[in-house]
XYZ file of C-alpha atoms in Angstrom:
374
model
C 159.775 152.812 72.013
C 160.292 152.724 76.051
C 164.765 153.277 74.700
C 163.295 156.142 72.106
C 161.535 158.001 75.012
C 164.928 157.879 77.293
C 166.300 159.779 74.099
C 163.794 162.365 73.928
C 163.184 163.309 77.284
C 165.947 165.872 76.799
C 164.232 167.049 73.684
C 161.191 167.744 75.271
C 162.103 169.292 78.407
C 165.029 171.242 77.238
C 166.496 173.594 74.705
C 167.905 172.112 71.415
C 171.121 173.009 72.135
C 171.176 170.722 75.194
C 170.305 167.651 73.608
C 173.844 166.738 72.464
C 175.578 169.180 75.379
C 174.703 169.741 79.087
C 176.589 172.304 79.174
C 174.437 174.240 76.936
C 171.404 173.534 79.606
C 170.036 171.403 81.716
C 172.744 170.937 84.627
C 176.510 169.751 84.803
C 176.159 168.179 88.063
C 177.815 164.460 88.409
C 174.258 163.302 88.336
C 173.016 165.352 84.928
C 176.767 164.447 83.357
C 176.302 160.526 84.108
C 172.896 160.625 82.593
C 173.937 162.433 79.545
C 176.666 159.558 79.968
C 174.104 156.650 80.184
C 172.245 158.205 77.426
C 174.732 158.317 75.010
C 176.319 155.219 75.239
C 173.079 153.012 75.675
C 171.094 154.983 73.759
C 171.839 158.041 71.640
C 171.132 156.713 67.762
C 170.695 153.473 68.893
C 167.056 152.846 69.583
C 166.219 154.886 66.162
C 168.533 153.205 64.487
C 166.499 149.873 65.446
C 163.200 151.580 65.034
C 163.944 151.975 61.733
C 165.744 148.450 61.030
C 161.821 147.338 62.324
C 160.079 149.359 60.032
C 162.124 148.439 56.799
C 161.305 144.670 57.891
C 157.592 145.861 58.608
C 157.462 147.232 55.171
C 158.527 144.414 53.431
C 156.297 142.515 54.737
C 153.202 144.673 53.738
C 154.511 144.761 50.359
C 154.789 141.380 50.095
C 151.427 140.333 51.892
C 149.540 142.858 49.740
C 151.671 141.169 46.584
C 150.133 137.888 47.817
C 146.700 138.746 47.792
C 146.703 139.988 44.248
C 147.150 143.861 44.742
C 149.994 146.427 43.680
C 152.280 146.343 47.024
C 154.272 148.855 45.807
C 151.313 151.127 45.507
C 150.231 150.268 48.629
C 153.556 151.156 50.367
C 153.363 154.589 48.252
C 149.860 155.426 50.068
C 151.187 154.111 53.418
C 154.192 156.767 53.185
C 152.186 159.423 51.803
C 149.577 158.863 54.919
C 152.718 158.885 57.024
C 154.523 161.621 55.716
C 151.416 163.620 56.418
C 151.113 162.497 60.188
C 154.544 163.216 61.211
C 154.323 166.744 59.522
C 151.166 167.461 61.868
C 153.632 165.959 64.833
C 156.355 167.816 63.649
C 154.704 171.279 63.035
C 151.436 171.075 66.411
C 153.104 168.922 68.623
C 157.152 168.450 68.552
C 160.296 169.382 66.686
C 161.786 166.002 67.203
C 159.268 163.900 64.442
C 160.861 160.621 63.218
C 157.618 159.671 61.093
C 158.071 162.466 57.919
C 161.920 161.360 57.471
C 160.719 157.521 57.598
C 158.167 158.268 54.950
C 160.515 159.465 52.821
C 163.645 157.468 53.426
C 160.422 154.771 52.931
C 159.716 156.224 49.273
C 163.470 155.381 48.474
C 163.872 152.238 50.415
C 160.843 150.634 47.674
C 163.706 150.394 45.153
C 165.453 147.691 47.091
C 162.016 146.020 48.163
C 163.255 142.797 45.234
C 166.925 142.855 46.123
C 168.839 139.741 47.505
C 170.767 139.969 51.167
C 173.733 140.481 49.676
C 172.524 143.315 48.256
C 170.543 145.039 50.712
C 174.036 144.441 53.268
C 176.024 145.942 50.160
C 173.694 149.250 49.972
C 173.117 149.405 53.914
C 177.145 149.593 53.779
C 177.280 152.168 51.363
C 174.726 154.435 53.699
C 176.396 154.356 56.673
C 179.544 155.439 55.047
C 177.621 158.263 53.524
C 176.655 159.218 56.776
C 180.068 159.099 58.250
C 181.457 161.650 55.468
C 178.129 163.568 56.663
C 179.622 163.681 60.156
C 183.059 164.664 58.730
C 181.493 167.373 56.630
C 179.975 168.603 59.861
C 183.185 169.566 61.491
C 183.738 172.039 58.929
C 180.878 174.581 59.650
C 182.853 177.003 62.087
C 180.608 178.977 63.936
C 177.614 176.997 63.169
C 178.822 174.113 64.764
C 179.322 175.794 67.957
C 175.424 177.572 67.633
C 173.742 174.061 66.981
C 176.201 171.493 68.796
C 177.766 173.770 71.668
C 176.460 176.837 74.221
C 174.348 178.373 71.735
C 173.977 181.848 72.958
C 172.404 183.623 75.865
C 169.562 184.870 73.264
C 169.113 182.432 71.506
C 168.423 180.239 74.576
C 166.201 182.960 75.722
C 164.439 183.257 72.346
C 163.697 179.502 72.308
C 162.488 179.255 75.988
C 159.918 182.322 75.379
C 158.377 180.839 72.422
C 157.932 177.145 73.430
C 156.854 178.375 77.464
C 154.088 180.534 75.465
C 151.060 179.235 74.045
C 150.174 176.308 71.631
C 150.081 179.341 68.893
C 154.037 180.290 70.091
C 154.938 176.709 69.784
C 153.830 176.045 66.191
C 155.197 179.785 65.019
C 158.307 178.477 66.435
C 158.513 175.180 64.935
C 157.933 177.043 61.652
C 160.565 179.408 61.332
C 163.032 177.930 63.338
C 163.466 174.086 63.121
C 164.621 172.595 60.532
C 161.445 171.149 58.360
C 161.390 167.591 56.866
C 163.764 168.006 53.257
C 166.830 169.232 56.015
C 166.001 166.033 58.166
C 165.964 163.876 54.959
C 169.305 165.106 53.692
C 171.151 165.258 57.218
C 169.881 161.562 58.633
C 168.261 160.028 55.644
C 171.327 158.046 54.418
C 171.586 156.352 58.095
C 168.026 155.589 58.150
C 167.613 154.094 54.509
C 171.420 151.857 55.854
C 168.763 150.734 58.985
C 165.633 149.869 57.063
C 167.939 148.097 54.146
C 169.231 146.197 57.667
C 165.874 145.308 58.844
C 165.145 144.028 55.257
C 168.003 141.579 55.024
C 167.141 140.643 58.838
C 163.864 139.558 57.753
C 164.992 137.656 54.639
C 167.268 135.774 56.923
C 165.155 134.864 59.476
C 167.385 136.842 62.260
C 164.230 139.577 63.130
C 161.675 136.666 62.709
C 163.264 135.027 65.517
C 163.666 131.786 63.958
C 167.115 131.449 65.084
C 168.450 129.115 67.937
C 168.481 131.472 71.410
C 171.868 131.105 72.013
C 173.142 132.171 68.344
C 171.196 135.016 69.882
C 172.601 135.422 73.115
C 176.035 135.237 71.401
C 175.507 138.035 68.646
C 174.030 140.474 71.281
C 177.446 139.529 73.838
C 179.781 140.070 70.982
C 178.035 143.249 69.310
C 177.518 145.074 72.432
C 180.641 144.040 73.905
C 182.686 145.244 71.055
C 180.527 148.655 70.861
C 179.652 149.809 74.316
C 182.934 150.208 75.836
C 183.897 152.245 72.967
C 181.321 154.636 73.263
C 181.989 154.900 76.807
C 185.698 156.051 76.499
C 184.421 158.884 73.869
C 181.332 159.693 76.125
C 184.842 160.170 78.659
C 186.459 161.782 76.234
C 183.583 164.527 75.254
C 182.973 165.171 79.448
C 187.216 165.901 79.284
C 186.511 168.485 76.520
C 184.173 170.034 78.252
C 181.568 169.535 75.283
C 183.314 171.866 73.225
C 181.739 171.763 70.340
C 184.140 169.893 68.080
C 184.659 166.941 70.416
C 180.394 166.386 70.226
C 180.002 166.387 66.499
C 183.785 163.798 66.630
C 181.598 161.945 69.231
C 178.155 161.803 68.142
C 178.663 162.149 64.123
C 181.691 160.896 63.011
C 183.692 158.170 65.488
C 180.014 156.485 66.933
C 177.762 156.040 63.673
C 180.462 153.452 61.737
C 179.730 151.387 65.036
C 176.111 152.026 65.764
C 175.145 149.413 62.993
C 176.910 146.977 65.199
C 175.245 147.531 68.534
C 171.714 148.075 66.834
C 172.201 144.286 65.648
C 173.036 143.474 69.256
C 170.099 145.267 70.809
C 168.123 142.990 68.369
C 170.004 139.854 69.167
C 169.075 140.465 73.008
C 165.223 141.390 72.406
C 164.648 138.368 70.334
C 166.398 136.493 73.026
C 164.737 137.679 76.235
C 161.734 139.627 75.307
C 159.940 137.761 72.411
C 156.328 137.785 73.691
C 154.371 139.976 76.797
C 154.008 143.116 77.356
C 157.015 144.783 75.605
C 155.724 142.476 72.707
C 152.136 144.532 72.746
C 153.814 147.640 73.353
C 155.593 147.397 69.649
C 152.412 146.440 68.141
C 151.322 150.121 68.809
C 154.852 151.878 68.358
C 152.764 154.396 66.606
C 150.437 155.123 68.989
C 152.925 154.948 71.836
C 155.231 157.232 69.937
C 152.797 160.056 69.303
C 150.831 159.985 73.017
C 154.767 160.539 74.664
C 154.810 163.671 72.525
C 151.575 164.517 73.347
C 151.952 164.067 77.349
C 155.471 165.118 76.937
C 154.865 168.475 75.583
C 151.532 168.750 77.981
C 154.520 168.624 80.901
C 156.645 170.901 79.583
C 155.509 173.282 77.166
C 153.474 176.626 77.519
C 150.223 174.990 76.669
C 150.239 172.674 79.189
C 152.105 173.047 82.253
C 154.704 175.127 81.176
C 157.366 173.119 82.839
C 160.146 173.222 80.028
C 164.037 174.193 80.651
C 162.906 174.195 84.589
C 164.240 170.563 85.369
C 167.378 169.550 85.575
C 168.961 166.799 83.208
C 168.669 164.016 85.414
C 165.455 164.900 87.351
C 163.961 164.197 83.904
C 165.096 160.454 84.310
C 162.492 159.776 87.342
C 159.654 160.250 84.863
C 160.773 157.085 83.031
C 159.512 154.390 85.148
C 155.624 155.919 85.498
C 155.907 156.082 81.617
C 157.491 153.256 80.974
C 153.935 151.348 83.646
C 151.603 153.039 81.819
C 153.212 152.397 77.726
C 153.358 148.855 78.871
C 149.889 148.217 80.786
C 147.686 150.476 78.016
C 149.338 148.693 75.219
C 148.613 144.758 76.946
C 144.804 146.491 77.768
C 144.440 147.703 74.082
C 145.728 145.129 72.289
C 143.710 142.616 74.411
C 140.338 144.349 72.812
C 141.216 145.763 69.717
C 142.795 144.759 66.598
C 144.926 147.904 65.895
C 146.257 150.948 68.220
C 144.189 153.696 67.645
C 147.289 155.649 65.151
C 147.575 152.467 63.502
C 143.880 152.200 62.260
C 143.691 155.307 61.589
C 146.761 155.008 59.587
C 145.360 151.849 57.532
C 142.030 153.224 57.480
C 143.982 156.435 55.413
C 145.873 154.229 53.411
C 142.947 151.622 51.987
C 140.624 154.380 51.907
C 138.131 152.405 54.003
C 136.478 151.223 57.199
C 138.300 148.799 58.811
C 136.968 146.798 62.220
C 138.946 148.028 65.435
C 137.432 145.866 67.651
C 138.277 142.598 68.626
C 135.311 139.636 68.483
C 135.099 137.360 71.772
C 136.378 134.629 70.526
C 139.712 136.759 69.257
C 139.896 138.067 72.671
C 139.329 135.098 74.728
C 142.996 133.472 72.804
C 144.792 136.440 73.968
């Protein structure tokens, strides 16, 4: 969650276009081109891409817990993505473009079928994803002048357009969102072969032990050295590359959708590798225990920042004036999570989420004695 919010921060602050190009908005100053930079190569694809390796583990292990007590897991997992599917199209459609949660429901639904399959397996189909989503990249670079409106400048109007409707009130925002983004069945088709090759990941990491972190620290250490040694460097000679183009359109989609997603697999595995090596209890611990939670209240005091309903701050900030919001989030994600979690047994998304699900009450708070062992 605290590497998903570096990735959005351009998403909520600034036109669409911008997210993938600063020269579409948002400054092309050495300081908003380095954190574009940054961004991309630490970043960009990466911390969904383990988001979602977490949640195919998570849902495995609900299936199989709810398997163990005597009930239908699969039908379980079926209410849990229907429940989900139906929060992330409020996100989506009241608060921000940028939802995550419908597209996991969904890419959920499918990911059931391989909820019995061996490691070999799940590697095997995970494989067969990502090189789906590599001939998606490729089939990207065909779309002429729509590649340049989505990927590039955009246009003067449409810039205009976009900044008008999400400066305006809550009422502008939504009408927006609704006839201009692209709803949840284009987000499954464009990113739901990745994110099925990530949950199918987080699966076999689980079977093996690797995201339980049973493994020996320095097998760790050594995966995380070797993946992200292998991966970073490359993604900062395109990141070079794109900046030498000039972010023409072409050399983003090459970039972002074709030449980084074979090796994103890669470098997700080593930001695991270093997590379970460094960061295994604590703070950042309770912060993941409410990734729900802590996803949806950035969007909320995102949007309060930025857009017309709030403080009407969006496409007024540079790109990397944006950036010195990160640590005051980052303080307050990590010391309401460790306060929560200290009193109550669920974030507040979370039980509301299971209460959906099980179609009952279920305790939120925590009893003395629970709270006196944290």
């Amino acid at each position: 969650m605290l590497g998903i919010l570096v990735a959005n921060l351009p998403g909520f602050a600034l036109p669409g276009a911008a997210y993938f190009s600063p020269a579409a908005w948002g400054g092309t100053s050495r300081a908003d081109i380095a954190a574009w930079a940054l961004t991309f190569v630490l970043v960009e694809g990466k911390m969904r891409g383990l988001f979602a390796m977490l949640f195919g583990a998570s849902m495995l292990l609900v299936i199989q817990r709810a398997d163990a007590r005597g009930e239908n897991g699969a039908a379980l997992h079926l209410r849990r993505m229907g429940t989900l599917f139906a929060i992330g199209c409020a996100h989506a459609y009241g608060v921000w473009s940028g939802d995550i949660l419908s597209l996991y429901a969904m890419v959920g639904c499918v990911a059931l079928i391989f909820t019995g399959a061996g490691t070999r397996l799940l590697l095997f189909a995970a494989t067969a994803a990502f090189v789906l989503t590599l001939l998606n990249g490729v089939a990207l670079l065909g779309l002429g002048d729509v590649l340049e409106r989505v990927f590039g400048r955009s246009t003067p109007a449409a810039l205009a357009r976009e900044i008008a409707a999400l400066r305006g009130p809550w009422r502008a925002n939504v009408a927006w969102r609704w006839h201009e983004e692209a709803g949840p069945l284009t987000a499954f088709l464009a990113n739901g072969p990745e994110t099925l090759g990530y949950m199918l990941l987080g699966m076999a990491g689980l079977r093996t032990g690797f995201l339980t972190g049973t493994w020996p620290r320095r097998r760790y250490g050594a995966i995380a050295a070797v993946a992200l040694g292998l991966t970073l460097p490359i993604d900062g000679v395109l990141a070079w590359r794109t900046n030498a183009h000039q972010f023409d359109a072409h050399a983003v989609v090459l970039a972002s959708f074709v030449l980084t997603p074979p090796l994103r697999p890669l470098t997700v595995i080593g930001y695991a590798a270093l997590l379970l090596c460094v960061a295994r209890e604590g703070r950042v611990a309770d912060a993941g225990r409410v990734a729900l939670s802590n996803y949806l209240l950035c969007s909320i005091a995102a949007t309060a920042l930025f857009y017309g309903w709030g403080a009407g701050q969006f496409a007024r900030w540079d790109r990397a004036t944006l950036y010195v919001l990160l640590p005051p989030a980052w303080f307050a994600m990590l010391t309401w999570s460790r306060w929560w979690r200290a009193r109550f047994t669920h974030g507040p998304a979370e039980w509301a989420w299971r209460c959906a699900t099980q179609r009952r009450w279920i305790a939120l708070r925590r009893k003395r004695c629970e709270r006196d062992a944290i």
